[in-house]
Short mmCIF file of C-alpha atoms and ligand atoms in Angstrom, two decimals:
data_model
loop_
_atom_site.label_atom_id
_atom_site.label_comp_id
_atom_site.label_asym_id
_atom_site.label_seq_id
_atom_site.Cartn_x
_atom_site.Cartn_y
_atom_site.Cartn_z
CA MET A 1 -13.64 -31.14 8.82
CA LYS A 2 -12.79 -34.71 7.78
CA PRO A 3 -12.65 -37.31 10.60
CA VAL A 4 -8.98 -38.03 9.81
CA LYS A 5 -8.21 -34.34 10.27
CA ILE A 6 -10.02 -34.26 13.61
CA LEU A 7 -8.10 -37.33 14.76
CA GLU A 8 -4.84 -35.73 13.68
CA LYS A 9 -5.65 -32.67 15.74
CA TYR A 10 -6.40 -34.85 18.74
CA ILE A 11 -3.19 -36.83 18.48
CA PHE A 12 -1.07 -33.80 17.59
CA PRO A 13 -2.68 -30.94 19.50
CA GLN A 14 -2.17 -27.73 17.58
CA ASP A 15 -2.03 -25.38 20.50
CA ILE A 16 1.50 -26.40 21.46
CA TYR A 17 2.75 -24.71 18.31
CA CYS A 18 3.41 -21.02 17.74
CA ILE A 19 0.36 -19.68 15.89
CA ALA A 20 2.62 -17.82 13.46
CA CYS A 21 5.73 -19.88 12.66
CA GLY A 22 4.70 -23.28 14.02
CA ALA A 23 7.66 -23.70 16.42
CA ILE A 24 6.92 -25.82 19.47
CA ILE A 25 6.11 -23.67 22.48
CA ASP A 26 4.99 -24.27 26.04
CA GLU A 27 1.76 -23.07 27.55
CA SER A 28 3.35 -20.12 29.29
CA ARG A 29 3.96 -18.23 26.04
CA THR A 30 1.91 -15.07 25.61
CA TYR A 31 -0.67 -15.32 22.83
CA ARG A 32 0.65 -18.77 21.82
CA LEU A 33 3.52 -17.05 20.05
CA CYS A 34 7.15 -18.13 20.29
CA ASP A 35 9.58 -15.53 21.64
CA SER A 36 10.93 -14.79 18.18
CA CYS A 37 7.49 -14.11 16.61
CA MET A 38 6.45 -12.13 19.66
CA LYS A 39 9.41 -9.86 18.98
CA LYS A 40 9.06 -9.79 15.19
CA PHE A 41 5.33 -9.04 15.10
CA ARG A 42 4.76 -5.40 14.22
CA TRP A 43 2.45 -4.57 17.11
CA ILE A 44 0.50 -1.35 16.77
CA LYS A 45 0.93 0.61 19.95
CA GLY A 46 0.76 4.37 20.42
CA ALA A 47 1.05 5.89 16.95
CA ALA A 48 -2.14 4.68 15.30
CA CYS A 49 -4.75 6.36 13.13
CA LYS A 50 -7.68 7.30 15.36
CA LYS A 51 -10.09 6.61 12.55
CA CYS A 52 -9.09 3.21 11.15
CA GLY A 53 -6.51 1.99 13.66
CA LYS A 54 -3.64 1.52 11.21
CA ALA A 55 -0.11 2.22 12.40
CA LEU A 56 0.97 5.73 11.52
CA GLY A 57 4.68 4.92 11.52
CA LYS A 58 6.73 7.41 9.55
CA GLU A 59 3.63 9.43 8.83
CA LYS A 60 3.53 10.46 12.46
CA GLU A 61 7.10 11.73 12.26
CA ARG A 62 6.26 13.70 9.14
CA MET A 63 3.23 15.20 10.80
CA ALA A 64 5.28 16.21 13.81
CA LEU A 65 7.89 17.83 11.55
CA PHE A 66 5.46 19.84 9.48
CA GLY A 67 2.92 20.52 12.19
CA GLY A 68 0.31 18.49 10.31
CA ASN A 69 -2.68 16.66 11.58
CA ALA A 70 -2.51 16.63 15.36
CA ALA A 71 -5.53 14.39 15.56
CA GLY A 72 -3.47 11.47 14.27
CA ILE A 73 -5.43 10.52 11.19
CA CYS A 74 -3.72 8.53 8.42
CA HIS A 75 -3.47 9.69 4.83
CA ASP A 76 -6.18 7.29 3.62
CA CYS A 77 -8.65 8.49 6.22
CA ARG A 78 -7.91 12.16 5.51
CA SER A 79 -8.55 11.69 1.81
CA ARG A 80 -11.74 9.68 2.17
CA ARG A 81 -14.83 9.92 4.31
CA HIS A 82 -15.64 6.82 6.34
CA PHE A 83 -18.97 5.77 7.78
CA PHE A 84 -17.41 4.50 11.00
CA ASP A 85 -16.34 6.84 13.78
CA GLY A 86 -13.08 5.36 14.94
CA GLY A 87 -11.03 2.22 14.98
CA TYR A 88 -8.40 0.01 16.52
CA SER A 89 -6.07 -2.59 15.09
CA CYS A 90 -3.47 -4.84 16.70
CA VAL A 91 -0.71 -5.58 14.17
CA SER A 92 0.51 -4.29 10.83
CA TYR A 93 -0.25 -6.88 8.17
CA GLY A 94 2.75 -8.68 6.72
CA GLU A 95 4.06 -12.14 5.85
CA LEU A 96 4.44 -13.18 9.48
CA GLU A 97 1.38 -11.43 10.88
CA LYS A 98 -0.90 -12.98 8.28
CA LYS A 99 0.01 -16.54 9.29
CA PRO A 100 -2.40 -16.91 12.23
CA LEU A 101 -5.18 -15.55 10.01
CA MET A 102 -4.43 -18.02 7.25
CA LYS A 103 -4.52 -20.87 9.78
CA LEU A 104 -7.76 -19.59 11.25
CA LYS A 105 -9.44 -19.09 7.88
CA TYR A 106 -8.11 -21.86 5.70
CA ALA A 107 -6.76 -24.62 7.94
CA GLY A 108 -9.75 -24.98 10.25
CA ASP A 109 -7.76 -23.88 13.30
CA GLY A 110 -10.69 -22.22 15.04
CA TYR A 111 -8.88 -22.13 18.40
CA ILE A 112 -6.69 -19.30 17.06
CA ALA A 113 -9.75 -17.03 17.38
CA ASP A 114 -9.41 -17.28 21.20
CA THR A 115 -5.92 -15.85 20.99
CA LEU A 116 -6.89 -13.14 18.52
CA GLY A 117 -9.80 -12.11 20.76
CA GLU A 118 -7.40 -11.89 23.68
CA ILE A 119 -4.97 -9.78 21.63
CA MET A 120 -7.79 -7.40 20.64
CA TYR A 121 -8.85 -7.05 24.26
CA ASP A 122 -5.30 -6.20 25.31
CA ARG A 123 -5.07 -3.67 22.47
CA LEU A 124 -8.36 -2.05 23.37
CA LEU A 125 -7.93 -1.56 27.11
CA PRO A 126 -4.97 0.84 27.07
CA ALA A 127 -6.51 2.73 24.13
CA LEU A 128 -9.77 3.17 26.03
CA ALA A 129 -7.87 4.19 29.15
CA GLU A 130 -6.30 6.97 27.10
CA ASP A 131 -9.30 8.08 25.05
CA GLU A 132 -12.25 7.33 27.28
CA GLY A 133 -10.80 7.47 30.78
CA GLY A 134 -11.11 3.68 30.97
CA CYS A 135 -14.84 3.62 30.22
CA ILE A 136 -16.14 1.18 27.64
CA PRO A 137 -18.13 3.33 25.21
CA PHE A 138 -19.64 0.39 23.30
CA ASP A 139 -23.09 -1.06 23.90
CA LEU A 140 -22.73 -4.19 21.83
CA ILE A 141 -20.41 -6.14 19.57
CA VAL A 142 -21.20 -7.21 16.02
CA PRO A 143 -18.99 -9.28 13.70
CA VAL A 144 -18.65 -8.56 9.99
CA PRO A 145 -20.63 -11.46 8.52
CA LEU A 146 -19.72 -13.84 5.73
CA HIS A 147 -22.19 -14.82 3.07
CA LYS A 148 -23.90 -18.04 4.12
CA LYS A 149 -22.37 -19.96 1.22
CA ARG A 150 -18.86 -18.98 2.21
CA GLN A 151 -19.58 -19.63 5.86
CA ALA A 152 -20.94 -23.08 4.99
CA LEU A 153 -17.69 -23.86 3.14
CA ARG A 154 -15.49 -22.71 6.02
CA GLY A 155 -17.73 -24.03 8.76
CA TYR A 156 -17.63 -20.76 10.69
CA ASN A 157 -17.23 -17.03 10.42
CA GLN A 158 -13.78 -16.17 11.79
CA ALA A 159 -14.88 -12.63 12.74
CA ALA A 160 -17.72 -14.07 14.82
CA LEU A 161 -15.39 -16.47 16.65
CA ILE A 162 -13.04 -13.62 17.52
CA GLY A 163 -15.90 -11.23 18.37
CA ARG A 164 -17.50 -13.68 20.77
CA VAL A 165 -14.26 -13.97 22.76
CA LEU A 166 -13.83 -10.21 22.84
CA ALA A 167 -17.45 -9.63 23.90
CA ALA A 168 -17.09 -12.10 26.78
CA LYS A 169 -13.91 -10.37 27.96
CA LEU A 170 -15.50 -6.92 27.79
CA GLY A 171 -18.76 -8.17 29.31
CA LEU A 172 -20.77 -6.82 26.37
CA PRO A 173 -23.68 -8.36 24.48
CA PHE A 174 -22.67 -10.10 21.28
CA TYR A 175 -25.02 -9.97 18.28
CA ALA A 176 -23.68 -12.66 15.97
CA ASN A 177 -26.51 -12.42 13.44
CA LEU A 178 -27.48 -8.77 13.53
CA LEU A 179 -25.75 -8.05 10.24
CA ARG A 180 -26.26 -10.33 7.29
CA ARG A 181 -24.34 -10.57 4.10
CA VAL A 182 -27.06 -10.65 1.51
CA LYS A 183 -24.90 -10.62 -1.58
CA ALA A 184 -22.29 -13.24 -2.40
CA THR A 185 -19.50 -10.80 -3.21
CA GLU A 186 -16.46 -11.57 -5.33
CA LYS A 187 -13.25 -12.13 -3.40
CA MET A 188 -11.92 -8.59 -2.96
CA SER A 189 -8.35 -9.64 -3.72
CA ARG A 190 -9.41 -10.20 -7.35
CA LEU A 191 -10.79 -6.71 -7.80
CA GLY A 192 -9.51 -3.19 -8.41
CA ALA A 193 -10.36 -0.24 -6.16
CA SER A 194 -13.53 0.98 -7.90
CA GLU A 195 -14.78 -2.56 -8.45
CA ARG A 196 -14.33 -3.17 -4.74
CA THR A 197 -16.75 -0.39 -3.83
CA GLU A 198 -19.30 -1.58 -6.40
CA ASN A 199 -18.87 -5.14 -5.23
CA LEU A 200 -20.03 -4.20 -1.73
CA GLU A 201 -23.07 -2.17 -2.72
CA GLY A 202 -26.07 -3.75 -1.08
CA ALA A 203 -23.85 -6.46 0.41
CA PHE A 204 -25.11 -6.08 3.98
CA ALA A 205 -28.51 -5.93 5.62
CA ILE A 206 -29.83 -5.85 9.16
CA SER A 207 -31.65 -8.97 10.17
CA GLY A 208 -34.57 -8.49 12.49
CA ARG A 209 -33.99 -6.54 15.65
CA SER A 210 -33.06 -3.13 14.26
CA ALA A 211 -34.88 -1.52 17.23
CA ASP A 212 -32.07 -2.91 19.41
CA ILE A 213 -29.44 -0.78 17.73
CA ALA A 214 -31.20 2.59 17.70
CA GLY A 215 -29.01 5.06 19.56
CA LYS A 216 -26.38 2.42 20.36
CA THR A 217 -22.62 2.54 19.98
CA ILE A 218 -21.45 -0.55 18.17
CA LEU A 219 -18.05 -2.20 18.02
CA LEU A 220 -17.69 -3.98 14.69
CA VAL A 221 -15.20 -6.85 14.63
CA ASP A 222 -13.27 -8.12 11.61
CA ASP A 223 -10.01 -9.96 11.10
CA ILE A 224 -8.42 -7.60 8.57
CA TYR A 225 -8.65 -3.93 7.62
CA THR A 226 -7.37 -2.94 4.20
CA THR A 227 -9.18 -0.30 2.14
CA GLY A 228 -11.96 0.12 4.67
CA ASN A 229 -14.59 -0.73 2.05
CA THR A 230 -16.03 -3.64 3.98
CA ALA A 231 -16.08 -1.73 7.28
CA ASP A 232 -17.70 1.23 5.52
CA ALA A 233 -20.42 -0.80 3.86
CA ALA A 234 -21.28 -2.55 7.14
CA SER A 235 -21.13 0.70 9.15
CA ALA A 236 -23.38 2.52 6.68
CA VAL A 237 -26.05 -0.15 7.14
CA LEU A 238 -25.76 0.00 10.93
CA LYS A 239 -25.96 3.78 10.90
CA SER A 240 -28.99 3.81 8.63
CA ALA A 241 -30.67 1.43 11.08
CA GLY A 242 -30.17 4.04 13.80
CA ALA A 243 -26.81 3.22 15.40
CA LYS A 244 -25.38 6.29 17.13
CA ALA A 245 -21.77 5.42 16.44
CA VAL A 246 -19.77 2.54 14.96
CA TYR A 247 -16.19 1.71 15.90
CA ILE A 248 -14.16 -1.02 14.27
CA ILE A 249 -11.56 -3.38 15.64
CA THR A 250 -9.43 -5.65 13.50
CA PHE A 251 -6.55 -7.98 14.21
CA ALA A 252 -4.37 -6.83 11.30
CA SER A 253 -4.32 -3.77 9.10
CA GLY A 254 -2.26 -2.24 6.36
CA SER A 255 -2.54 0.09 3.43
CA ASN A 256 -1.95 -0.24 -0.27
CA PHE A 257 -1.77 -3.98 -0.44
CA VAL A 258 -4.08 -6.69 -1.52
CA PRO A 259 -4.13 -9.53 0.95
CA VAL A 260 -4.49 -13.16 -0.09
CA SER A 261 -8.12 -12.72 0.74
CA ASP A 262 -9.89 -10.24 2.93
CA GLU A 263 -13.01 -12.29 3.24
ZN1 ZN B 1 6.85 -18.29 16.14
ZN1 ZN B 2 -6.79 5.73 8.99
#
């Protein structure tokens, strides 16, 4: 970050602004969101796909009507096999919900990761209370890595910033460098569906301590879930290195859209 930018942030502290719309807020606001954004955010609560974490919405109603899939699996996950075992997500991706991510990824507002980690923690606890009787089934937390060139440009990996906060809250070990991105992939937003899968082939590798993950249940952290291609490619590598199970958690998720960038 340029010195002028750092000075600006010191004189005009960013954390008094709503992380979505930028309205001035006071410290007491939950998740640094103004009341209006707090209400407008499409929070994913009960009706979520057990596999990828996306909101089921109307799909759930349809399933109830026609006695469909009681397990609560979304259409995407029923039509395609994933390498991960289950997932959680906090908000449905849209114009408003993407704003904190854009600030985190492209405006150097790293502090937003603290809030997103907190939101993930609050999403996870009730879900685990329901599914696991309150037990934490994960042994360690791993972020989806960026290629080192992209990380050098941004200065950090946003998924690692968020994951570190979440790991501290859950009291779990955090393996920031366990997965490596060994291929500088094209930005996914520029590619079609089949190109996206190809693009990720051989994209990830385990660095070093693969013995540490044998038989372990891993929680993989990323900022966005879209097609699941990234989560699949990373999970496949973790599984082939001996991981017992891989779960994913993302801040935002949605289907059939191409985000500005999912890197
Ligand atoms: Zn707001
Ligand atoms: Zn799903």
